[in-house]
Amino acid sequence: MKSTLALVAAAGLVAANASSTPTHPTLPTMWTSMVQEDEVGLVKESYIMVDRPTPANPSGKWTNFTDGSCQRLIYGGDNYNEARYLLGCDALPCCTESQSGNHLEYQIPNVHPAFLTKVEYGGSVNLNQDNAGKTVTTQCDVWSWSFAISKFIAFTSKDKDSNATLLNRWVVSAEGKNFTNDYFGYSPVAEAEKEAFQATFKVPAQCASAPTCGEAFKEGKLSAEHLRFARR
């Protein structure tokens, strides 16, 4: 009888602990943000993730230098229409690079199917970030998961007005190195603005007959730095 009661009590404790563990949030699939991007610097990003993109409903990410000098579009229209476009870099109207599959998904988790990994809750922390010399402190929840050689860590918070989940920091750890992106002014796209936002991911007209970025580099029209930016 005592052993039975002990088992029941233990099962209740496990159930209570399981129920007290927060469920991980889902990040928006359309957003804009200023990003302190690892190995790039401060950029403005616009992001749209579509699991099965089409030319009418593309998946993509714009990464634009804040001085307006250089822009990169990672574009996914479908399996036959994927590319990277570099615009305005070194006064080059456009050059292209190949893109295999969709762009990196910023989601918790970004592994499909999801049962191939387990999302762990790391608790609530005060995240300190350097935004142009000013320290920004935000209370964030920490989530982590792994797949193959990579470990992902996402720091998230809640918008005070809409209660939408916001991404504050994204970390990828692989082969002993951490790659960290910090987000400032992260803003999910409002429902009423989604159609207009989606239209901004069309391939620019000047890229129709553009050379590859590799060719432009060989001809001295593109710097090594911007070639790396196109390919990273």
CSV table of C-alpha atoms in Angstrom, one decimal:
chain,number,residue,atom,x,y,z
A,1,MET,CA,0.0,0.0,0.0
A,2,LYS,CA,2.8,2.4,0.9
A,3,SER,CA,4.7,1.6,-2.2
A,4,THR,CA,1.6,2.2,-4.3
A,5,LEU,CA,1.0,5.6,-2.6
A,6,ALA,CA,4.7,6.5,-3.2
A,7,LEU,CA,4.3,5.7,-6.9
A,8,VAL,CA,1.2,7.7,-7.2
A,9,ALA,CA,2.8,10.7,-5.4
A,10,ALA,CA,5.9,10.4,-7.6
A,11,ALA,CA,3.8,10.3,-10.8
A,12,GLY,CA,1.9,13.4,-9.5
A,13,LEU,CA,5.2,15.2,-8.9
A,14,VAL,CA,6.4,14.4,-12.5
A,15,ALA,CA,3.1,15.6,-14.0
A,16,ALA,CA,3.3,18.8,-12.0
A,17,ASN,CA,6.8,19.5,-13.1
A,18,ALA,CA,5.9,18.8,-16.7
A,19,SER,CA,2.9,21.1,-16.6
A,20,SER,CA,5.0,23.9,-15.1
A,21,THR,CA,7.5,23.8,-17.9
A,22,PRO,CA,6.5,26.5,-20.4
A,23,THR,CA,5.6,25.6,-24.0
A,24,HIS,CA,8.0,27.1,-26.5
A,25,PRO,CA,6.6,30.0,-28.5
A,26,THR,CA,6.3,30.3,-32.3
A,27,LEU,CA,8.1,33.1,-34.0
A,28,PRO,CA,6.4,35.3,-36.6
A,29,THR,CA,7.0,34.2,-40.3
A,30,MET,CA,7.1,37.9,-41.4
A,31,TRP,CA,9.1,40.5,-39.7
A,32,THR,CA,11.5,43.5,-40.0
A,33,SER,CA,14.4,44.4,-37.6
A,34,MET,CA,17.7,46.1,-37.2
A,35,VAL,CA,20.2,43.3,-36.7
A,36,GLN,CA,23.7,43.3,-35.4
A,37,GLU,CA,24.7,40.3,-37.5
A,38,ASP,CA,27.7,38.2,-36.8
A,39,GLU,CA,30.5,38.8,-39.4
A,40,VAL,CA,28.5,41.5,-41.2
A,41,GLY,CA,27.7,44.3,-38.8
A,42,LEU,CA,24.5,46.4,-38.3
A,43,VAL,CA,22.0,45.8,-41.1
A,44,LYS,CA,18.3,46.2,-41.7
A,45,GLU,CA,16.5,42.9,-42.4
A,46,SER,CA,13.1,42.0,-43.8
A,47,TYR,CA,12.1,38.4,-43.6
A,48,ILE,CA,9.4,36.1,-44.9
A,49,MET,CA,9.4,32.4,-44.5
A,50,VAL,CA,7.1,30.2,-46.7
A,51,ASP,CA,7.5,26.5,-46.3
A,52,ARG,CA,6.5,25.7,-49.9
A,53,PRO,CA,7.2,28.9,-51.8
A,54,THR,CA,6.0,29.8,-55.3
A,55,PRO,CA,6.7,32.8,-57.5
A,56,ALA,CA,3.4,34.2,-56.4
A,57,ASN,CA,4.1,33.4,-52.8
A,58,PRO,CA,7.9,33.6,-52.4
A,59,SER,CA,10.1,33.0,-49.4
A,60,GLY,CA,13.0,35.4,-48.8
A,61,LYS,CA,15.2,37.7,-46.8
A,62,TRP,CA,16.4,41.2,-47.5
A,63,THR,CA,19.7,42.3,-45.7
A,64,ASN,CA,20.5,45.9,-46.3
A,65,PHE,CA,23.5,47.9,-45.1
A,66,THR,CA,22.3,50.9,-43.1
A,67,ASP,CA,24.2,53.4,-45.3
A,68,GLY,CA,22.2,52.2,-48.3
A,69,SER,CA,25.4,51.1,-50.1
A,70,CYS,CA,24.6,47.4,-50.5
A,71,GLN,CA,21.6,45.1,-50.5
A,72,ARG,CA,21.2,41.3,-50.6
A,73,LEU,CA,18.0,39.4,-51.4
A,74,ILE,CA,17.9,35.6,-50.7
A,75,TYR,CA,15.0,34.5,-52.9
A,76,GLY,CA,13.0,31.3,-53.0
A,77,GLY,CA,10.3,31.2,-55.6
A,78,ASP,CA,10.1,27.4,-56.0
A,79,ASN,CA,12.6,24.5,-56.5
A,80,TYR,CA,13.6,25.9,-60.0
A,81,ASN,CA,13.7,29.6,-59.1
A,82,GLU,CA,16.1,30.1,-56.2
A,83,ALA,CA,19.0,32.6,-56.1
A,84,ARG,CA,20.8,35.3,-54.2
A,85,TYR,CA,20.9,38.8,-55.6
A,86,LEU,CA,23.4,41.5,-54.6
A,87,LEU,CA,22.4,45.1,-55.5
A,88,GLY,CA,24.3,48.3,-55.4
A,89,CYS,CA,27.5,46.9,-54.0
A,90,ASP,CA,30.6,48.6,-55.4
A,91,ALA,CA,28.3,50.5,-57.8
A,92,LEU,CA,27.4,47.2,-59.4
A,93,PRO,CA,23.6,47.3,-60.3
A,94,CYS,CA,23.2,43.6,-59.6
A,95,CYS,CA,25.0,40.2,-59.5
A,96,THR,CA,23.7,36.8,-58.7
A,97,GLU,CA,24.7,33.7,-56.7
A,98,SER,CA,23.2,30.3,-56.6
A,99,GLN,CA,20.9,29.3,-53.7
A,100,SER,CA,20.1,25.8,-52.8
A,101,GLY,CA,16.7,25.4,-51.0
A,102,ASN,CA,15.0,27.8,-48.7
A,103,HIS,CA,16.9,30.4,-46.7
A,104,LEU,CA,17.7,29.9,-43.0
A,105,GLU,CA,14.5,29.6,-40.9
A,106,TYR,CA,14.4,31.6,-37.7
A,107,GLN,CA,11.9,29.4,-35.8
A,108,ILE,CA,11.7,27.4,-32.6
A,109,PRO,CA,12.7,24.8,-33.5
A,110,ASN,CA,13.9,25.1,-37.1
A,111,VAL,CA,14.1,21.3,-37.5
A,112,HIS,CA,11.6,19.4,-39.6
A,113,PRO,CA,9.9,17.2,-38.6
A,114,ALA,CA,10.0,18.7,-35.1
A,115,PHE,CA,10.2,15.3,-33.3
A,116,LEU,CA,13.8,15.0,-34.5
A,117,THR,CA,14.9,17.5,-31.8
A,118,LYS,CA,13.8,18.6,-28.3
A,119,VAL,CA,13.4,22.2,-27.3
A,120,GLU,CA,14.7,22.9,-23.8
A,121,TYR,CA,13.7,25.8,-21.6
A,122,GLY,CA,16.6,27.7,-20.1
A,123,GLY,CA,14.6,30.0,-17.8
A,124,SER,CA,14.1,33.7,-17.8
A,125,VAL,CA,17.2,36.0,-17.9
A,126,ASN,CA,18.0,39.7,-18.2
A,127,LEU,CA,19.6,40.0,-21.6
A,128,ASN,CA,22.1,42.8,-22.0
A,129,GLN,CA,22.7,44.0,-25.6
A,130,ASP,CA,25.0,46.7,-27.0
A,131,ASN,CA,23.0,48.9,-29.4
A,132,ALA,CA,25.3,51.6,-30.8
A,133,GLY,CA,27.1,52.0,-27.5
A,134,LYS,CA,24.0,51.9,-25.4
A,135,THR,CA,23.2,48.9,-23.2
A,136,VAL,CA,19.7,47.6,-23.7
A,137,THR,CA,18.4,45.2,-21.0
A,138,THR,CA,15.4,43.0,-21.8
A,139,GLN,CA,13.9,40.2,-19.7
A,140,CYS,CA,13.9,37.1,-22.1
A,141,ASP,CA,13.0,33.5,-22.1
A,142,VAL,CA,15.8,31.2,-23.3
A,143,TRP,CA,15.1,28.2,-25.6
A,144,SER,CA,17.6,25.8,-27.0
A,145,TRP,CA,17.7,22.7,-29.3
A,146,SER,CA,20.2,20.7,-31.3
A,147,PHE,CA,20.5,19.0,-34.7
A,148,ALA,CA,23.5,17.3,-36.1
A,149,ILE,CA,26.6,19.4,-35.2
A,150,SER,CA,24.6,22.6,-34.5
A,151,LYS,CA,23.0,23.9,-31.3
A,152,PHE,CA,20.5,26.8,-31.6
A,153,ILE,CA,19.6,29.2,-28.8
A,154,ALA,CA,16.8,31.8,-29.1
A,155,PHE,CA,16.2,34.6,-26.6
A,156,THR,CA,12.6,35.8,-26.8
A,157,SER,CA,10.3,38.3,-25.2
A,158,LYS,CA,6.7,39.5,-25.5
A,159,ASP,CA,5.4,42.7,-27.1
A,160,LYS,CA,3.7,44.6,-24.3
A,161,ASP,CA,0.8,45.8,-26.6
A,162,SER,CA,0.1,42.8,-28.9
A,163,ASN,CA,1.6,40.0,-26.8
A,164,ALA,CA,3.4,38.8,-30.0
A,165,THR,CA,6.6,36.8,-29.5
A,166,LEU,CA,9.7,38.9,-30.3
A,167,LEU,CA,13.2,37.6,-31.2
A,168,ASN,CA,16.0,39.4,-29.2
A,169,ARG,CA,19.0,37.2,-29.9
A,170,TRP,CA,19.7,34.1,-32.1
A,171,VAL,CA,22.8,32.0,-31.4
A,172,VAL,CA,24.2,29.1,-33.5
A,173,SER,CA,26.9,27.1,-32.0
A,174,ALA,CA,28.9,24.7,-34.2
A,175,GLU,CA,32.4,23.2,-34.0
A,176,GLY,CA,33.2,25.2,-30.9
A,177,LYS,CA,32.2,28.6,-32.3
A,178,ASN,CA,29.3,30.8,-31.5
A,179,PHE,CA,27.6,32.9,-34.1
A,180,THR,CA,25.4,35.5,-32.5
A,181,ASN,CA,22.8,37.9,-34.0
A,182,ASP,CA,21.2,40.6,-31.9
A,183,TYR,CA,17.8,42.1,-32.9
A,184,PHE,CA,16.6,45.7,-32.2
A,185,GLY,CA,13.2,47.0,-33.0
A,186,TYR,CA,12.1,43.5,-34.1
A,187,SER,CA,8.6,44.0,-35.5
A,188,PRO,CA,6.2,41.3,-36.8
A,189,VAL,CA,4.3,42.4,-39.9
A,190,ALA,CA,0.7,43.3,-39.2
A,191,GLU,CA,-2.0,41.3,-40.9
A,192,ALA,CA,-3.3,44.3,-42.9
A,193,GLU,CA,0.2,44.9,-44.3
A,194,LYS,CA,1.2,41.4,-45.2
A,195,GLU,CA,0.2,41.5,-48.9
A,196,ALA,CA,2.2,44.8,-49.5
A,197,PHE,CA,5.1,43.4,-47.5
A,198,GLN,CA,5.1,40.2,-49.6
A,199,ALA,CA,5.3,42.2,-52.8
A,200,THR,CA,8.7,43.6,-51.8
A,201,PHE,CA,10.3,40.2,-52.3
A,202,LYS,CA,10.0,40.2,-56.1
A,203,VAL,CA,13.2,39.9,-58.0
A,204,PRO,CA,14.4,43.4,-59.0
A,205,ALA,CA,14.2,44.2,-62.7
A,206,GLN,CA,17.9,45.1,-63.0
A,207,CYS,CA,18.8,41.5,-62.0
A,208,ALA,CA,17.2,39.9,-65.0
A,209,SER,CA,20.4,39.5,-67.0
A,210,ALA,CA,22.9,40.2,-64.3
A,211,PRO,CA,26.3,38.5,-64.2
A,212,THR,CA,27.2,36.1,-61.4
A,213,CYS,CA,29.0,37.7,-58.4
A,214,GLY,CA,31.9,35.4,-59.0
A,215,GLU,CA,32.3,36.8,-62.6
A,216,ALA,CA,32.0,40.4,-61.3
A,217,PHE,CA,34.7,39.7,-58.7
A,218,LYS,CA,37.1,38.3,-61.4
A,219,GLU,CA,36.5,41.4,-63.5
A,220,GLY,CA,37.3,43.7,-60.6
A,221,LYS,CA,33.7,45.0,-60.3
A,222,LEU,CA,33.0,43.5,-56.9
A,223,SER,CA,35.2,43.4,-53.8
A,224,ALA,CA,36.1,40.3,-51.9
A,225,GLU,CA,34.2,41.5,-48.9
A,226,HIS,CA,31.0,41.9,-50.9
A,227,LEU,CA,31.5,38.5,-52.6
A,228,ARG,CA,31.7,36.9,-49.1
A,229,PHE,CA,28.5,38.8,-48.1
A,230,ALA,CA,26.7,37.5,-51.2
A,231,ARG,CA,27.6,33.9,-50.3
A,232,ARG,CA,27.3,33.8,-46.5
